[in-house]
Short mmCIF file of C-alpha atoms in Angstrom, two decimals:
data_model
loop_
_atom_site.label_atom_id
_atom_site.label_comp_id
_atom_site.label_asym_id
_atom_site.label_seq_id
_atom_site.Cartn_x
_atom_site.Cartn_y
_atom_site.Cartn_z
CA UNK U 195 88.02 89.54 146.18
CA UNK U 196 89.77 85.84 146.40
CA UNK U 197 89.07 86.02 150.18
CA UNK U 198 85.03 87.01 149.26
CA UNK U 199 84.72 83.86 146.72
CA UNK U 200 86.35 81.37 149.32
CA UNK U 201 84.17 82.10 151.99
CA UNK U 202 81.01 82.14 149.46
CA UNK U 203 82.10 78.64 148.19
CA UNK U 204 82.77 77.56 151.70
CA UNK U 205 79.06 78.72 152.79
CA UNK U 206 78.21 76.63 149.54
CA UNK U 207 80.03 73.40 150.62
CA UNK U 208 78.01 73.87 154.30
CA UNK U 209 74.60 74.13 152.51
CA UNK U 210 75.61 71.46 150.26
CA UNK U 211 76.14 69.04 153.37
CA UNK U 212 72.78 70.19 154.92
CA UNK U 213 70.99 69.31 151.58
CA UNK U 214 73.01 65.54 151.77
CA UNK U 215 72.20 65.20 155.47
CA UNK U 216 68.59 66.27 154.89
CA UNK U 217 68.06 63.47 152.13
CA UNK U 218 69.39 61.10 154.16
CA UNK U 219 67.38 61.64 156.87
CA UNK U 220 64.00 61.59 154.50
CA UNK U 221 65.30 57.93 152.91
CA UNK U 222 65.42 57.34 156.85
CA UNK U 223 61.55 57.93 156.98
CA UNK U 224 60.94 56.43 154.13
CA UNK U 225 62.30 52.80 155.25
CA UNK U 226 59.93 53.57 158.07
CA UNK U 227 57.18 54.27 155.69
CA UNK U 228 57.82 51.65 153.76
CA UNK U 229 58.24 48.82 156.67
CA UNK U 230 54.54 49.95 157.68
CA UNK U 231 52.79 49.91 154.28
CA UNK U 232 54.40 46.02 154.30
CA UNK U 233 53.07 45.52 157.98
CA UNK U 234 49.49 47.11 157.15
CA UNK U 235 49.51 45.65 153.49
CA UNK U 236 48.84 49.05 151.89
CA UNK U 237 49.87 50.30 148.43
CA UNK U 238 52.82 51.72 147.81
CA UNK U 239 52.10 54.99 145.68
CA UNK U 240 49.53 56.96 146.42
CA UNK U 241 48.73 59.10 143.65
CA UNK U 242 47.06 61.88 145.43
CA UNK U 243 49.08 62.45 148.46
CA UNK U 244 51.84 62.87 145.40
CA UNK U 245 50.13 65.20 143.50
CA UNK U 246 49.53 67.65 146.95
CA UNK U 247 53.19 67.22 147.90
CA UNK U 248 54.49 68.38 144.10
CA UNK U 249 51.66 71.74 144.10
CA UNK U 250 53.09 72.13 148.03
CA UNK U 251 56.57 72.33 146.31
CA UNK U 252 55.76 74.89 143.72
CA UNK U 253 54.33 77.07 146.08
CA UNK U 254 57.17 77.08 148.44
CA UNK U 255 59.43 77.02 145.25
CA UNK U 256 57.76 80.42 144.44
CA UNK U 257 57.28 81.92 147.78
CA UNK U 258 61.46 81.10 147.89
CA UNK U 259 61.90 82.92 144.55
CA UNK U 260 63.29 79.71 143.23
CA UNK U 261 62.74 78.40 139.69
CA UNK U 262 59.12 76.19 139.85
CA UNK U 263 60.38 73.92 137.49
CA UNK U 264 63.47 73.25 138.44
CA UNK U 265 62.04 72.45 142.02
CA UNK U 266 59.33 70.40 140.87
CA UNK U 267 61.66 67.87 138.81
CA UNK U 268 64.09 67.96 141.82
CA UNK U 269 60.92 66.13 143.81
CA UNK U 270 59.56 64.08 140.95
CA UNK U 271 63.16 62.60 141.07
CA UNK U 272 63.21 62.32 144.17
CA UNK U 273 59.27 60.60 144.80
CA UNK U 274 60.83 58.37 142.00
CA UNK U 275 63.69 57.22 144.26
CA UNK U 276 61.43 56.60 146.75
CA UNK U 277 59.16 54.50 145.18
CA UNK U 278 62.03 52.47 143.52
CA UNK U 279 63.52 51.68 146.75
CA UNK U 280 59.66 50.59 148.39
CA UNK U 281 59.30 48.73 145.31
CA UNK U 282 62.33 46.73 145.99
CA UNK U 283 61.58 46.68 149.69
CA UNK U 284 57.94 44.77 149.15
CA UNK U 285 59.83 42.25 145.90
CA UNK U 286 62.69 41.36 148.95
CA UNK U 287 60.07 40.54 151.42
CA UNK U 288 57.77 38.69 149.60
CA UNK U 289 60.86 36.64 147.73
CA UNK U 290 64.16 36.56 150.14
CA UNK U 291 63.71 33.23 152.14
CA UNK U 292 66.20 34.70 154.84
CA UNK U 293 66.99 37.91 156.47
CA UNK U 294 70.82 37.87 154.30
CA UNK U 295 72.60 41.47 154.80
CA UNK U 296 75.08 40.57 152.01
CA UNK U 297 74.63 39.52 148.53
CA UNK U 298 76.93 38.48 146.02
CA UNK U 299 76.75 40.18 142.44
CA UNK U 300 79.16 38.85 139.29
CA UNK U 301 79.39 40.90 136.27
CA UNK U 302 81.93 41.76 133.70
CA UNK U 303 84.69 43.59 133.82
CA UNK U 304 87.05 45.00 137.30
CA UNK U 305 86.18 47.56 139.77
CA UNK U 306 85.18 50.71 138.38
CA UNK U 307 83.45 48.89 135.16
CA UNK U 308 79.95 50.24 134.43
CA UNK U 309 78.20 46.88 134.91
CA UNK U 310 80.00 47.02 138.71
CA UNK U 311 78.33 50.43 138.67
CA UNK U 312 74.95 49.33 137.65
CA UNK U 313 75.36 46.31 140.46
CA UNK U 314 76.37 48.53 143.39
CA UNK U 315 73.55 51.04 142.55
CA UNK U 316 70.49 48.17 142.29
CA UNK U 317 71.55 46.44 145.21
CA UNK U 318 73.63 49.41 147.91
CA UNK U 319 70.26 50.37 149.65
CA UNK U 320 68.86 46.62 150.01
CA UNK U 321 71.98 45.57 151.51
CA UNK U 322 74.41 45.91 154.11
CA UNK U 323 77.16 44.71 152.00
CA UNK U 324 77.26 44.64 148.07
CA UNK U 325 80.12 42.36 146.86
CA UNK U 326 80.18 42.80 143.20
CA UNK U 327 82.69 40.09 141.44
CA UNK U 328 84.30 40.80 138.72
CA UNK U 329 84.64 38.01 135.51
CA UNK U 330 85.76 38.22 132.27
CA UNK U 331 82.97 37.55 130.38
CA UNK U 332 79.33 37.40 130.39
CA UNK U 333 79.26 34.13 130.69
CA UNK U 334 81.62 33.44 133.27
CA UNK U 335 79.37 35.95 135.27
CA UNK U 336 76.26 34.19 134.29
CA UNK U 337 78.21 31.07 135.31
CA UNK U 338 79.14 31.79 138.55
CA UNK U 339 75.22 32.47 138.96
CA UNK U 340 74.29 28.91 138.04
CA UNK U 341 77.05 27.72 140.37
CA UNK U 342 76.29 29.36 143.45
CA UNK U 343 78.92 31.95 143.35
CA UNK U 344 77.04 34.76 143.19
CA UNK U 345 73.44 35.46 143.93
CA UNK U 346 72.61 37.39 141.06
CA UNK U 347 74.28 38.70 137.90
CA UNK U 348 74.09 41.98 136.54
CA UNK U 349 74.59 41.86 132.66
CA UNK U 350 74.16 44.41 129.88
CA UNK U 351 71.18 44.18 127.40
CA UNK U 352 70.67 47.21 125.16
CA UNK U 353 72.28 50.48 124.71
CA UNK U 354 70.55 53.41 123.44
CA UNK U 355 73.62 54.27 121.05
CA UNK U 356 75.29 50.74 120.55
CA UNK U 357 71.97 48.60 120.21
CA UNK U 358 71.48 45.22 121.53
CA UNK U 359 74.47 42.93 123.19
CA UNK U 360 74.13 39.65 121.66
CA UNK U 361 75.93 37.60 124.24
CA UNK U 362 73.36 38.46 126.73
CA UNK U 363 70.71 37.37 124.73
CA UNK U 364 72.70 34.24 123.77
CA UNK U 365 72.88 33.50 127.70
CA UNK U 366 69.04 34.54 128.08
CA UNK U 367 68.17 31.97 125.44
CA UNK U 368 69.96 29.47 127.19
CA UNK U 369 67.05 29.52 130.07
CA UNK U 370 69.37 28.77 132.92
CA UNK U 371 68.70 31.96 134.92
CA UNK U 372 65.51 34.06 135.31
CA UNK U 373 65.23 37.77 134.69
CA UNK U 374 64.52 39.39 138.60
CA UNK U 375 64.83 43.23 137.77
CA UNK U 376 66.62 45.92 135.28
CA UNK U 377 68.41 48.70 136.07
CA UNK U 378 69.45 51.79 133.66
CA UNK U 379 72.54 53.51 133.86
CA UNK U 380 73.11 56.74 132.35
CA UNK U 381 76.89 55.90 130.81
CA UNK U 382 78.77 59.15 130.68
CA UNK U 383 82.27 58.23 128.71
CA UNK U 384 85.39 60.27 129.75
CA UNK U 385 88.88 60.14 127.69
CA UNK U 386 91.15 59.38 130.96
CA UNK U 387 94.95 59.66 131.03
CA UNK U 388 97.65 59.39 133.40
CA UNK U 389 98.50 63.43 133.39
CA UNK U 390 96.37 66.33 131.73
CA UNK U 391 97.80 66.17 127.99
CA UNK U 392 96.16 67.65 125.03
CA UNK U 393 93.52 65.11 123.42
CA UNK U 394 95.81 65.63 120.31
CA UNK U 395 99.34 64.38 121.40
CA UNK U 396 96.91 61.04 122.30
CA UNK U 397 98.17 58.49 119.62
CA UNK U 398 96.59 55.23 120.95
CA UNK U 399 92.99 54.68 122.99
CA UNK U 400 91.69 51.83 124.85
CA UNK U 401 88.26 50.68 125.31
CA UNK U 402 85.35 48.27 125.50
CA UNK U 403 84.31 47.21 121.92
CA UNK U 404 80.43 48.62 123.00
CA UNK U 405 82.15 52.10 124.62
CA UNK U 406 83.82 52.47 121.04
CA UNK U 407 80.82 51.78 119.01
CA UNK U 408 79.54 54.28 121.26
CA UNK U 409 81.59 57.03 120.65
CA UNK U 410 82.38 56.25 117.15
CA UNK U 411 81.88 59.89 116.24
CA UNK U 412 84.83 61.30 118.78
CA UNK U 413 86.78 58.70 117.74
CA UNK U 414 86.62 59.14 113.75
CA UNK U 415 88.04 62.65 114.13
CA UNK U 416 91.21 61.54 116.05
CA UNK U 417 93.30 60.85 112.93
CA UNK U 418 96.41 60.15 114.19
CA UNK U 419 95.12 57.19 116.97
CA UNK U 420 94.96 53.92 117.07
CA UNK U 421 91.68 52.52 118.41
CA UNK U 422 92.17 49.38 120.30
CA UNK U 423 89.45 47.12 122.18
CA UNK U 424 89.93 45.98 125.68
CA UNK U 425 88.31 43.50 127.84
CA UNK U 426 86.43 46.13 129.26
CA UNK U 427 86.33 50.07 130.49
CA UNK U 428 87.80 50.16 133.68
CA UNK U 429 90.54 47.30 132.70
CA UNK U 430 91.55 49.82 129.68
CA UNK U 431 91.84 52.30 132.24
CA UNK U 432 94.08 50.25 134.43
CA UNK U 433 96.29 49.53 131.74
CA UNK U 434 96.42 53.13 130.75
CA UNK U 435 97.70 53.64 134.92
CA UNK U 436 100.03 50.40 134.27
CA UNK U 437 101.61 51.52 131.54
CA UNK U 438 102.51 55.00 132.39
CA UNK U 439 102.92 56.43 128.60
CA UNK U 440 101.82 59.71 128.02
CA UNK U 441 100.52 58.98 124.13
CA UNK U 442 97.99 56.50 125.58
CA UNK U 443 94.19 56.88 126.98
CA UNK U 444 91.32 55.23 127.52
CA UNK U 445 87.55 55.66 127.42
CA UNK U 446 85.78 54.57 130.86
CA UNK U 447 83.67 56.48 133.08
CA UNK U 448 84.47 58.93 135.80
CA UNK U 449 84.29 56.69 138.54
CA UNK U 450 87.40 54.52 137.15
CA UNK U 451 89.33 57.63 137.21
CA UNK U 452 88.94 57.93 140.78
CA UNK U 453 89.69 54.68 141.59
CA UNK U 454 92.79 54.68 138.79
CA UNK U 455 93.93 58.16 140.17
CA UNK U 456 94.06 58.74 136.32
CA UNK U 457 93.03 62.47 135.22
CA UNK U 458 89.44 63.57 132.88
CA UNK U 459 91.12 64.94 129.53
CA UNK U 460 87.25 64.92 128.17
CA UNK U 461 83.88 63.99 129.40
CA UNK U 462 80.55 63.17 127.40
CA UNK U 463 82.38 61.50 124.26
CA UNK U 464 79.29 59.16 123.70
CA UNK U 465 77.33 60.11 120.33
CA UNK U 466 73.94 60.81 122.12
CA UNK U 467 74.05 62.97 124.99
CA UNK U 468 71.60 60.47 126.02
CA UNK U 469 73.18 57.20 126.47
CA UNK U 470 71.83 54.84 128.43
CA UNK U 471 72.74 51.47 129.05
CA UNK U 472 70.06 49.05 130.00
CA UNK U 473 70.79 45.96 132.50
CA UNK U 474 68.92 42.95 133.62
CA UNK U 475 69.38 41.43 136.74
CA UNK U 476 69.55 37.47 136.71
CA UNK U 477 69.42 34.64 139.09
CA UNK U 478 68.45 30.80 139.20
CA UNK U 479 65.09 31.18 141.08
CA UNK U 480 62.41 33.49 138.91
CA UNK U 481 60.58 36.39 141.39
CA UNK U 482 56.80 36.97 142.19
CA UNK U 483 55.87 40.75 141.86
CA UNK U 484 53.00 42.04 143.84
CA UNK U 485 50.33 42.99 141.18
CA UNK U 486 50.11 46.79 142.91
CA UNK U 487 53.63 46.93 140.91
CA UNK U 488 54.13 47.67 137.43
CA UNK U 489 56.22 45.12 135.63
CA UNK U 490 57.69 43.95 132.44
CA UNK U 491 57.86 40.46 131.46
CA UNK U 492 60.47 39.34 128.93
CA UNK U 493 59.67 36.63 126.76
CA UNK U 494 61.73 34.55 123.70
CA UNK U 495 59.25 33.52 121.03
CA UNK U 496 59.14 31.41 118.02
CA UNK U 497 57.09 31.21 115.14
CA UNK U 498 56.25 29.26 112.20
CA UNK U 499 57.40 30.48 109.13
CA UNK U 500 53.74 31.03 107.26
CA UNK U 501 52.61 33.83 106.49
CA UNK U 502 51.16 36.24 108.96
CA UNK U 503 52.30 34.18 111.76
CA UNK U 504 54.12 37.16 113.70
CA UNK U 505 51.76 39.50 112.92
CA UNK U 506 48.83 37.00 114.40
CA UNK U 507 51.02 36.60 117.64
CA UNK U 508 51.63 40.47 118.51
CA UNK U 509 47.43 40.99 117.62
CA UNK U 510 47.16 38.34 120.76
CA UNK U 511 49.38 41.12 122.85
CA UNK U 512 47.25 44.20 121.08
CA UNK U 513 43.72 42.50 121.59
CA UNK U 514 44.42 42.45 125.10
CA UNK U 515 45.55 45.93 125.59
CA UNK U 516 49.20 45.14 126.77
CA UNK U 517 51.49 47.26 125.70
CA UNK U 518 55.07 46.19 123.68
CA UNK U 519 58.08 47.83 125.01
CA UNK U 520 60.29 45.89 123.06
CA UNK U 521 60.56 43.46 119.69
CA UNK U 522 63.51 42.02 118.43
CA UNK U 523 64.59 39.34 115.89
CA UNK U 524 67.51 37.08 116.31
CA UNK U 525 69.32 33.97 114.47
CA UNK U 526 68.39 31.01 116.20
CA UNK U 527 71.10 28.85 117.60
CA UNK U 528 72.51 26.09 115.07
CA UNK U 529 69.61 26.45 112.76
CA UNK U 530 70.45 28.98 109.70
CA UNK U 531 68.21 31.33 108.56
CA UNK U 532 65.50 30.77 111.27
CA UNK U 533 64.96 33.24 114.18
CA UNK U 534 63.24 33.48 117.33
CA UNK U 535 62.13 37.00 118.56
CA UNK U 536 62.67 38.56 122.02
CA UNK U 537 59.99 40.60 123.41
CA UNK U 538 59.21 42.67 126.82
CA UNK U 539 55.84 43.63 127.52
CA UNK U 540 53.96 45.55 130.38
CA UNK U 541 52.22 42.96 132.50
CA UNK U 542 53.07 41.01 135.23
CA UNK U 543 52.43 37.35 135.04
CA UNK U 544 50.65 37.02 138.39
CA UNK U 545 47.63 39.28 136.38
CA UNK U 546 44.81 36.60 135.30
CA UNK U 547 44.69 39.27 131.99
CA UNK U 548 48.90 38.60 130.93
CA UNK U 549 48.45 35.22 131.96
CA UNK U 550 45.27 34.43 129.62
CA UNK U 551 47.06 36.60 127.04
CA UNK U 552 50.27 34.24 127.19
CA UNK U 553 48.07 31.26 127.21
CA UNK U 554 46.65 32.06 123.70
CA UNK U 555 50.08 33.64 122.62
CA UNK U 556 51.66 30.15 123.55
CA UNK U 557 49.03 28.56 120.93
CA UNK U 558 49.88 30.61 118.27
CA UNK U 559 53.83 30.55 118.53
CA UNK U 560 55.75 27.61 117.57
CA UNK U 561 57.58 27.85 121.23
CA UNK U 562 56.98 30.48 123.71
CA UNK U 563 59.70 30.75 126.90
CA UNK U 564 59.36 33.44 129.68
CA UNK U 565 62.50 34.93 130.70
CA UNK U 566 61.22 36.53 133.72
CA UNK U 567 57.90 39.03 134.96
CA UNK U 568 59.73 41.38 137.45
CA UNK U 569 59.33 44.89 138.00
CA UNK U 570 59.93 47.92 136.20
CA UNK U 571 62.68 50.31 136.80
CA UNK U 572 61.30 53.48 137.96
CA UNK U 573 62.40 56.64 136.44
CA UNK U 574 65.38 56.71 133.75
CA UNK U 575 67.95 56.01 135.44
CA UNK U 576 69.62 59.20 134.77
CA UNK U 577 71.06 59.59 139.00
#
């Protein structure tokens, strides 16, 4: 019976290859695809041709005997990926000023960090090389941006259990750097350890202040530890490997336990099976985004303190039918009790309609500053 299962699993590992080598082979044809929609200036998505390839897929899904649904999300995620990496594709040519194979990423944290995730993952299919550098804080990484040490940073904005990371928004404020793209990362936290232990013989767990907030929930039944905060994920995990004691973990993600050879005691530990970290990318020099591509543009706003005054700034956004993704208050800098709000909206500046709209918006606010009009991620984020 052992022999059977082997040589199922083994035809299993050979179909899995074909359906890796088939992939790559379609992301072949679709650089092709997209180098000729570039050449011949044609749109990117095309709604219908979309539409006949996902009732094509159902069909064949059925004629198969495989589950419809199952195959039909498999291609939406998949037409997703492909118009994410055309997207990017059209924003490089129309904004890279050279035909660079490597580019230079800082963010926080050391190898294996989620932020070096997110970085690898916007840039690995623009680029030859990705060389993601590792700081110790956000600003240093923002830092090295405004210095010429790395070509963009990748830095942490909102979390959908944690909430909003102030230092990033601190930096944004600064107006330094431009917001070029986002990228969101589905954060799966794991409990690592050097050998396979019980979670309860555990007596002391490392982590990144956000990862704990994160995963307050787990970490309010485990009595007997002591929850400390760590520079960041994979740095807790390294420590864990340093260190070699048995009692002591750390939350990070999967990937830093392959790269700190340290073993899963258990996975999904975040509050919301959901969690989703959301990054912008930053860099000295703002980006133009064809208007064929959907876009957000971030904006820091200011208002007076009479009354109504928000209220008659977001009717400027509703009377012109743009929609609000985002609205958020915070303290302004050296001034107590006054706040400036942070907003993203659907529009791309390079539209005569969000442009007009952030005309009259900058007449109503006190101060209006754009952070950036790039484009929107594509999908969830959840690959």
């Amino acid at each position: 019976m052992a022999d059977k299962l082997d040589q199922i699993r083994q035809q299993l590992d050979e179909t899995d290859k074909k359906i890796i080598d088939a992939l790559a082979k379609r992301q072949q044809l679709v650089r092709e695809v997209s180098s000729f929609k570039i050449e011949e200036k044609k749109n990117i998505r095309d709604m219908q041709r979309e539409e006949r390839l996902l009732d094509k897929i159902t069909k064949l899904a059925r004629e198969a005997g495989l589950d419809r649904y199952f195959a039909e999300q498999l291609f939406k995620d998949i037409i997703d990926h492909s118009v994410r990496f055309q997207t990017h594709t059209l924003v490089d040519h129309q904004n890279v000023k050279n035909d660079a194979q490597q580019v230079r990423v800082a963010y926080q944290g050391t190898e294996g960090a989620y932020s070096d995730q997110a970085a690898v993952r916007h840039f690995e299919e623009r680029y030859t090389e990705v060389h993601s550098i590792g700081y110790d804080t956000f600003r240093q990484a923002a830092r090295a941006v405004e210095e010429g040490e790395a070509d963009y940073a990748i830095l942490p904005i909102e979390n959908t259990t944690a909430g909003s990371i102030s230092d990033t928004y601190d930096i944004l404020g600064e107006g330094k750097l431009h917001i070029v793209g986002e990228e969101a990362l589905r954060i799966i936290h794991c409990l690592l350890a050097i050998e396979e232990v019980p979670v309860d013989k555990i007596r002391r767990i490392l982590s990144h202040p956000q990862a704990i907030a994160q995963c307050s929930n787990f970490l309010a039944k485990q009595h007997r530890c002591k929850i400390e905060s760590y520079i960041d994920t994979a740095m807790a995990a390294k420590k864990v490997l340093e260190d070699g004691d048995l009692s002591q973990a750390a939350i990070a993600g999967a990937q830093a336990a392959e790269i700190y050879d340290l073993r899963i005691l258990k996975r999904d530990l975040a509050n919301q099976p959901e969690n989703f970290t959301r990054f912008v990318v930053v860099s000295t020099d703002p980006v133009e985004v064809d208007r064929q591509i959907p876009c957000k543009t971030s904006l820091l706003m200011v208002t007076s303190h009479d009354k109504g005054a928000l209220v008659s700034c977001l009717n400027v956004i509703a009377e012109h039918d743009i929609g609000m993704t985002k609205l958020e208050s915070r303290p302004k800098p050296n001034e107590p009790w006054k706040y400036q709000f942070y907003l993203d909206i659907e529009g791309n500046i390079a539209h005569p309609d969000t442009r007009l709209a952030l005309e009259e918006l900058e007449q109503k606010a006190t101060s209006l500053k754009i952070l950036g009009s790039y484009p929107a991620q594509v999908g969830n984020g959840d690959h």
